[in-house]
XYZ file of C-alpha atoms in Angstrom:
281
model
C 131.594 249.787 -75.780
C 128.974 251.795 -77.581
C 129.765 252.717 -81.146
C 128.952 256.057 -82.787
C 125.977 256.052 -85.117
C 127.017 255.335 -88.668
C 126.256 257.930 -91.258
C 126.992 257.875 -94.951
C 129.791 260.419 -95.456
C 129.242 263.131 -98.003
C 131.792 262.983 -100.787
C 131.704 266.232 -102.721
C 133.237 266.144 -106.167
C 135.094 269.309 -105.328
C 136.145 270.718 -101.957
C 133.683 273.401 -100.844
C 134.816 276.924 -100.153
C 135.601 277.586 -96.551
C 134.455 280.448 -94.416
C 136.827 282.573 -92.461
C 136.714 285.884 -90.686
C 138.113 288.535 -92.968
C 140.152 291.107 -91.127
C 140.973 294.481 -92.659
C 144.520 294.664 -93.909
C 146.769 296.683 -91.647
C 148.251 299.624 -93.502
C 151.885 300.436 -92.772
C 152.550 303.819 -91.208
C 154.205 306.164 -93.713
C 156.834 307.086 -91.131
C 157.522 303.484 -90.077
C 161.172 302.469 -90.188
C 162.220 299.044 -91.459
C 162.241 296.357 -88.789
C 165.473 295.724 -86.948
C 167.673 293.309 -88.795
C 165.604 293.494 -91.999
C 167.519 292.293 -95.075
C 167.219 293.740 -98.555
C 165.368 291.187 -100.667
C 166.229 290.714 -104.324
C 163.976 289.224 -106.985
C 163.329 285.528 -106.402
C 164.905 285.401 -102.961
C 163.220 283.797 -99.961
C 164.218 283.317 -96.334
C 166.121 280.087 -95.806
C 163.680 279.036 -93.066
C 160.780 279.334 -95.514
C 162.609 277.413 -98.258
C 163.550 274.599 -95.889
C 159.998 274.381 -94.547
C 158.631 274.187 -98.082
C 161.130 271.418 -98.817
C 159.667 269.414 -95.938
C 162.737 269.521 -93.698
C 160.698 270.665 -90.684
C 158.300 273.363 -89.589
C 159.609 276.926 -89.746
C 159.800 277.138 -85.963
C 161.778 273.889 -85.754
C 164.119 275.115 -88.492
C 164.821 278.242 -86.450
C 165.858 275.988 -83.555
C 168.043 273.918 -85.881
C 169.810 277.072 -87.075
C 170.363 278.198 -83.487
C 171.901 274.771 -82.772
C 174.285 275.121 -85.724
C 172.823 272.171 -87.617
C 172.264 274.011 -90.930
C 175.107 275.113 -93.196
C 175.458 276.991 -96.469
C 178.501 276.071 -98.552
C 180.080 274.551 -95.459
C 179.516 277.589 -93.210
C 176.990 277.620 -90.389
C 173.875 279.660 -91.112
C 173.556 282.370 -88.468
C 169.971 283.555 -88.983
C 166.694 282.131 -90.368
C 166.301 285.425 -92.246
C 169.181 284.512 -94.592
C 167.938 285.155 -98.147
C 168.455 282.597 -100.931
C 167.075 281.883 -104.379
C 167.435 278.120 -103.976
C 168.676 275.491 -101.537
C 171.805 274.816 -103.565
C 174.700 274.390 -101.120
C 172.432 274.044 -98.075
C 172.931 271.043 -95.791
C 171.250 269.804 -92.622
C 173.442 267.776 -90.258
C 175.947 267.509 -93.091
C 173.475 266.126 -95.634
C 172.612 268.150 -98.719
C 168.992 269.299 -98.983
C 167.175 268.519 -102.211
C 164.840 270.886 -103.986
C 161.205 270.975 -102.767
C 158.959 268.188 -104.016
C 155.385 268.981 -105.079
C 153.071 269.463 -102.110
C 151.328 266.282 -100.986
C 148.477 265.863 -98.518
C 147.439 262.643 -96.792
C 144.464 261.719 -94.618
C 145.331 259.514 -91.660
C 142.923 257.892 -89.199
C 144.914 258.347 -86.007
C 144.082 255.606 -83.520
C 143.520 256.305 -79.850
C 146.609 255.798 -77.688
C 149.373 257.235 -79.854
C 151.047 260.637 -79.720
C 151.127 263.184 -82.516
C 154.886 263.515 -82.232
C 158.025 262.306 -83.991
C 159.353 260.620 -80.859
C 158.552 260.286 -77.177
C 161.404 259.993 -74.705
C 159.226 258.034 -72.270
C 158.731 255.335 -74.899
C 155.056 255.866 -75.700
C 153.813 254.970 -79.170
C 153.655 257.785 -81.729
C 151.889 258.168 -85.066
C 155.172 257.300 -86.808
C 155.044 253.855 -85.223
C 151.664 253.342 -86.895
C 152.180 255.010 -90.281
C 153.303 252.840 -93.224
C 157.079 252.917 -93.660
C 156.955 253.557 -97.417
C 155.484 257.060 -97.075
C 157.604 260.156 -97.779
C 158.691 262.320 -94.841
C 155.463 263.858 -93.552
C 154.543 266.394 -90.898
C 151.203 266.501 -89.052
C 148.963 269.511 -89.548
C 147.923 270.374 -86.013
C 147.700 267.737 -83.318
C 145.361 265.244 -81.757
C 146.115 264.390 -78.141
C 146.945 260.894 -76.913
C 143.352 259.784 -76.297
C 141.739 261.542 -79.264
C 141.261 259.585 -82.485
C 140.162 260.449 -85.981
C 141.274 262.546 -88.915
C 144.837 263.855 -88.909
C 146.184 265.585 -92.013
C 149.815 265.007 -93.000
C 151.913 266.944 -95.516
C 155.460 267.157 -96.856
C 155.262 270.981 -97.149
C 156.105 272.981 -94.033
C 154.706 276.233 -95.432
C 151.384 274.584 -96.262
C 151.320 273.072 -92.756
C 151.809 276.511 -91.229
C 149.068 278.039 -93.383
C 146.614 275.313 -92.399
C 147.330 275.759 -88.691
C 147.044 279.550 -88.496
C 143.896 280.600 -86.573
C 143.447 283.487 -89.016
C 142.842 280.983 -91.843
C 139.632 279.949 -90.056
C 139.501 276.342 -91.252
C 136.666 274.413 -89.618
C 137.278 271.205 -87.650
C 134.435 268.903 -86.630
C 134.533 266.517 -83.659
C 132.125 263.948 -82.238
C 132.258 263.343 -78.507
C 130.639 260.589 -76.458
C 129.751 262.093 -73.102
C 128.166 261.196 -69.795
C 126.118 263.769 -67.941
C 123.275 266.190 -68.365
C 123.276 268.974 -70.944
C 120.565 270.611 -73.035
C 120.586 271.703 -76.654
C 120.015 275.253 -75.401
C 123.246 275.126 -73.366
C 125.143 273.852 -76.376
C 123.718 276.561 -78.617
C 125.092 279.212 -76.251
C 128.595 278.146 -77.302
C 128.075 279.887 -80.642
C 128.914 283.095 -78.771
C 132.196 281.678 -77.458
C 133.086 280.953 -73.847
C 135.811 281.835 -71.340
C 137.214 279.091 -69.094
C 139.895 279.752 -66.475
C 140.952 282.931 -68.243
C 141.160 281.331 -71.689
C 138.765 282.643 -74.328
C 137.421 280.123 -76.843
C 135.780 281.370 -80.031
C 132.416 280.370 -81.429
C 131.524 276.677 -81.441
C 128.615 275.159 -83.339
C 127.477 272.331 -81.054
C 124.566 269.914 -81.402
C 123.273 267.040 -79.297
C 123.007 264.172 -81.778
C 121.355 261.527 -79.627
C 121.005 260.504 -76.000
C 120.463 257.226 -74.172
C 119.854 257.924 -70.515
C 122.688 260.175 -69.409
C 124.967 259.067 -72.253
C 124.981 261.000 -75.499
C 126.878 261.984 -78.629
C 127.650 265.645 -79.284
C 128.961 267.090 -82.545
C 131.058 270.252 -82.350
C 132.499 272.406 -85.149
C 135.117 275.041 -84.373
C 137.881 276.969 -86.114
C 140.501 277.729 -83.468
C 141.538 274.263 -82.326
C 143.239 275.360 -79.116
C 144.887 272.739 -76.932
C 142.254 270.281 -75.618
C 139.535 272.782 -76.525
C 136.674 270.315 -77.017
C 137.380 268.391 -73.821
C 137.755 271.533 -71.711
C 134.527 273.074 -72.982
C 132.508 269.900 -72.409
C 134.029 269.316 -68.973
C 133.167 272.922 -68.118
C 129.544 272.026 -68.905
C 129.761 269.174 -66.377
C 130.200 266.346 -68.886
C 132.618 263.411 -68.816
C 134.148 262.718 -72.227
C 134.764 259.012 -72.813
C 135.552 259.151 -76.534
C 136.547 261.950 -78.908
C 136.808 261.628 -82.686
C 137.761 264.278 -85.223
C 135.663 263.638 -88.315
C 136.487 266.606 -90.531
C 139.234 269.151 -91.205
C 138.091 271.717 -93.761
C 136.547 269.827 -96.709
C 138.446 266.620 -95.865
C 136.438 263.976 -94.022
C 137.268 260.825 -92.107
C 134.436 258.858 -93.659
C 134.777 255.103 -93.203
C 138.586 254.994 -92.984
C 139.729 252.299 -90.557
C 142.043 253.285 -87.682
C 145.676 253.348 -88.775
C 144.931 253.678 -92.504
C 146.190 256.427 -94.820
C 144.854 257.903 -98.046
C 146.420 260.497 -100.330
C 144.392 263.481 -101.517
C 144.337 263.704 -105.300
C 146.520 266.500 -106.632
C 143.601 268.087 -108.494
C 141.576 268.232 -105.265
C 144.521 269.640 -103.323
C 145.038 272.389 -105.913
C 141.330 273.261 -105.821
C 141.416 273.447 -102.020
C 144.519 275.633 -101.901
C 142.823 278.147 -104.196
C 140.180 278.665 -101.493
C 142.928 279.751 -99.072
C 144.189 282.600 -101.259
């Protein structure tokens, strides 16, 4: 099996600033009424769903499902709405177990191997990332997903709010992939992707694509995008008539895969994480 060309990874001393599309802030209408079910917020109060996500219990969406299922209680009473306002998680329990206060945000780089799911469990018995990850890690959630046959850089965090921020399309964080393909394509065709493309009614935003090298009808293509829609890279390349035999994510924002071996994990230094989060504000 052909291997991708090795390149010395750049290791900046400080994460670079990211680019994103700035959208004008939407001004509220002066005659707009408060949203239905809105609660009056006092100083220091946050929605319970946001506090639990920050504490690493689960993503905000999953927490909303847990509340609907009656799994979350406050002082022994079931929480009825994710909009419940609290100053802390004191008295909050999930499945009868008290929830601790949020730990400092942590971020890990993980080289996801091919052939495992980005999921907590799979009812058909397929291997997941949690079967590969070291058992001594804290409870971590993946930021975004890589499908079963895609390998490479997967970010993991203990902070559900940070996870949500990183995944939002409006944040505009760049992801870079390298794909080994079979078929015929020109650099000119790839450069047209910078304008975006529509496939089967789905609109994909701009993609910076370059043909790295070619041997016969086999080649490596590097693609950088910001949306990260489901199977976006594969669908775009297949639309161009190419067969993708290997797909590797090499970068997510300023964080790079480098020479990490499949299945290995590395923690981002707190100083670097703080510097990166400042670029998101």
